[in-house]
Amino acid sequence: MPDLLAATGAETFAHGTGIAWLALDLSALGALVAFACIRHGKYSIKYRLLWLTMAAVSLGGVGLWLANSVALLAMRVNDSAMRYNVALGTAAAAIAVVGVLAGLLISGRTLQVPRLIIGGLTMGLSVGLSTYLTLDAVAVQGTVDQSLGLIGAALLVSMAVSTATLWVSHVVRRVALRVVMSVLFAMGVAAVYYTAVAALKFSIDPGIRTPTGMPLFDLVFPMFVIGALGLTVPITAVLVAPDRREAAAALRQPVSAY
């Protein structure tokens, strides 16, 4: 299995599978927090956008981009130094957050299949693009080619995962089930990431000078700390916020789809 997930000319799990498990846990935690925020946003009128923004940061920023960046730490390109293009990495993070927020807004408060599909496709495109940019930000002593077939497969998987995530956010209420779905989301993100990794082919020339950019660990470690601490904000908000379901029912007014 590791050979199937490996990029040509690189070792996907060169530093052990522990980093991959850490990325999986981080992705699941981000999804779990996001599902809780989405649930509160469903019954909130005044603060709905705030709840969905926290959900997008948790799901797209932590559960997707940061998890992928952490997983990337396990990779080693043979006979080459690795550097990271910060501008592309930042763009990948922004696309992940904005795309998830757009998907949540499009899908609306209630389950409507057309809106769900459009929101899932929108979110899926952003997930796929963010994953692609995260990998494209890696610079080596040589060139990097991609298999368009596997990149396309990763994009299709990201659309399926995103649509399923939006569906779960509408229909799953029990906390225990949300935990299970968060783990499945993390596995879906991993599937997108490793499919995209398998599409890479590194052609190394050791005579080329070390590429410009930042060592990946120097970027990911502070982002990991910031992301972990940042999750305390939505977690605290979820714990202290009142349950608005009873208030929404008492009003007996239809809630806007937006």
Short mmCIF file of C-alpha atoms in Angstrom, two decimals, residues 100-220:
data_model
loop_
_atom_site.label_atom_id
_atom_site.label_comp_id
_atom_site.label_asym_id
_atom_site.label_seq_id
_atom_site.Cartn_x
_atom_site.Cartn_y
_atom_site.Cartn_z
CA VAL A 100 -15.87 25.54 2.48
CA LEU A 101 -17.69 28.70 3.57
CA ALA A 102 -19.19 29.08 0.09
CA GLY A 103 -20.33 25.46 0.12
CA LEU A 104 -21.98 25.88 3.51
CA LEU A 105 -23.80 29.04 2.45
CA ILE A 106 -24.97 27.53 -0.83
CA SER A 107 -26.28 24.37 0.84
CA GLY A 108 -28.48 26.52 3.11
CA ARG A 109 -30.14 25.76 6.43
CA THR A 110 -32.36 22.90 5.28
CA LEU A 111 -31.66 19.87 3.13
CA GLN A 112 -32.48 20.64 -0.49
CA VAL A 113 -30.91 18.30 -3.03
CA PRO A 114 -30.15 20.88 -5.78
CA ARG A 115 -28.48 23.25 -3.31
CA LEU A 116 -26.65 20.33 -1.70
CA ILE A 117 -25.19 19.24 -5.04
CA ILE A 118 -24.14 22.75 -6.07
CA GLY A 119 -22.64 23.40 -2.64
CA GLY A 120 -20.84 20.04 -2.72
CA LEU A 121 -19.37 20.71 -6.16
CA THR A 122 -18.25 24.20 -5.12
CA MET A 123 -16.68 22.95 -1.92
CA GLY A 124 -15.18 19.93 -3.72
CA LEU A 125 -13.46 22.10 -6.30
CA SER A 126 -11.91 24.22 -3.56
CA VAL A 127 -10.80 21.12 -1.63
CA GLY A 128 -9.17 19.68 -4.74
CA LEU A 129 -7.53 22.97 -5.70
CA SER A 130 -6.26 23.54 -2.17
CA THR A 131 -4.72 20.05 -2.08
CA TYR A 132 -3.13 20.59 -5.48
CA LEU A 133 -1.64 23.95 -4.48
CA THR A 134 -0.33 22.50 -1.21
CA LEU A 135 1.62 19.90 -3.18
CA ASP A 136 2.54 22.34 -5.95
CA ALA A 137 4.14 24.57 -3.31
CA VAL A 138 6.88 21.96 -2.84
CA ALA A 139 10.07 22.97 -4.67
CA VAL A 140 12.93 20.54 -5.32
CA GLN A 141 16.24 20.36 -7.17
CA GLY A 142 14.65 19.41 -10.45
CA THR A 143 11.18 19.27 -11.96
CA VAL A 144 7.81 17.91 -10.84
CA ASP A 145 5.32 16.41 -13.28
CA GLN A 146 1.76 15.30 -12.56
CA SER A 147 -0.47 12.55 -13.84
CA LEU A 148 -3.61 14.33 -15.04
CA GLY A 149 -5.63 11.14 -14.61
CA LEU A 150 -4.83 10.85 -10.91
CA ILE A 151 -5.30 14.58 -10.38
CA GLY A 152 -8.75 14.22 -11.94
CA ALA A 153 -9.49 11.23 -9.71
CA ALA A 154 -8.47 13.25 -6.64
CA LEU A 155 -10.83 16.02 -7.75
CA LEU A 156 -13.75 13.58 -8.13
CA VAL A 157 -13.06 12.13 -4.69
CA SER A 158 -12.95 15.63 -3.19
CA MET A 159 -16.36 16.44 -4.70
CA ALA A 160 -17.84 13.23 -3.30
CA VAL A 161 -16.34 13.86 0.16
CA SER A 162 -17.54 17.47 0.18
CA THR A 163 -21.09 16.59 -0.86
CA ALA A 164 -21.25 13.86 1.77
CA THR A 165 -19.93 16.29 4.39
CA LEU A 166 -22.64 18.84 3.62
CA TRP A 167 -25.29 16.10 3.72
CA VAL A 168 -24.01 14.96 7.13
CA SER A 169 -24.15 18.53 8.42
CA HIS A 170 -27.89 18.57 7.61
CA VAL A 171 -29.07 15.17 8.79
CA VAL A 172 -26.78 13.93 11.57
CA ARG A 173 -27.73 15.20 15.03
CA ARG A 174 -26.33 12.72 17.54
CA VAL A 175 -22.89 13.60 18.86
CA ALA A 176 -21.71 9.99 18.61
CA LEU A 177 -22.62 9.86 14.93
CA ARG A 178 -20.90 13.20 14.33
CA VAL A 179 -17.72 11.70 15.78
CA VAL A 180 -17.97 8.76 13.37
CA MET A 181 -18.64 11.08 10.43
CA SER A 182 -15.67 13.27 11.41
CA VAL A 183 -13.40 10.22 11.20
CA LEU A 184 -14.87 9.34 7.80
CA PHE A 185 -14.28 12.94 6.66
CA ALA A 186 -10.65 12.66 7.74
CA MET A 187 -10.29 9.44 5.79
CA GLY A 188 -11.81 11.15 2.75
CA VAL A 189 -9.36 14.05 3.02
CA ALA A 190 -6.52 11.53 3.28
CA ALA A 191 -7.82 9.75 0.18
CA VAL A 192 -7.78 13.02 -1.78
CA TYR A 193 -4.30 13.90 -0.51
CA TYR A 194 -2.64 10.55 -1.19
CA THR A 195 -4.28 10.23 -4.60
CA ALA A 196 -2.82 13.63 -5.48
CA VAL A 197 0.57 12.59 -4.06
CA ALA A 198 0.56 9.45 -6.21
CA ALA A 199 0.11 11.72 -9.24
CA LEU A 200 3.49 13.40 -8.67
CA LYS A 201 6.67 12.45 -10.49
CA PHE A 202 9.93 14.04 -9.33
CA SER A 203 12.86 14.30 -11.74
CA ILE A 204 15.91 15.27 -9.67
CA ASP A 205 19.18 16.83 -10.73
CA PRO A 206 21.48 17.05 -7.67
CA GLY A 207 23.64 19.56 -9.53
CA ILE A 208 20.91 22.17 -9.41
CA ARG A 209 21.20 24.57 -6.49
CA THR A 210 18.81 24.34 -3.55
CA PRO A 211 15.48 25.97 -4.50
CA THR A 212 14.30 29.12 -2.82
CA GLY A 213 11.58 28.92 -0.22
CA MET A 214 11.08 27.96 3.39
CA PRO A 215 11.79 24.57 4.98
CA LEU A 216 8.37 22.99 5.38
CA PHE A 217 8.78 22.31 9.10
CA ASP A 218 9.52 25.99 9.76
CA LEU A 219 6.07 26.86 8.39
CA VAL A 220 3.99 23.92 9.50
#
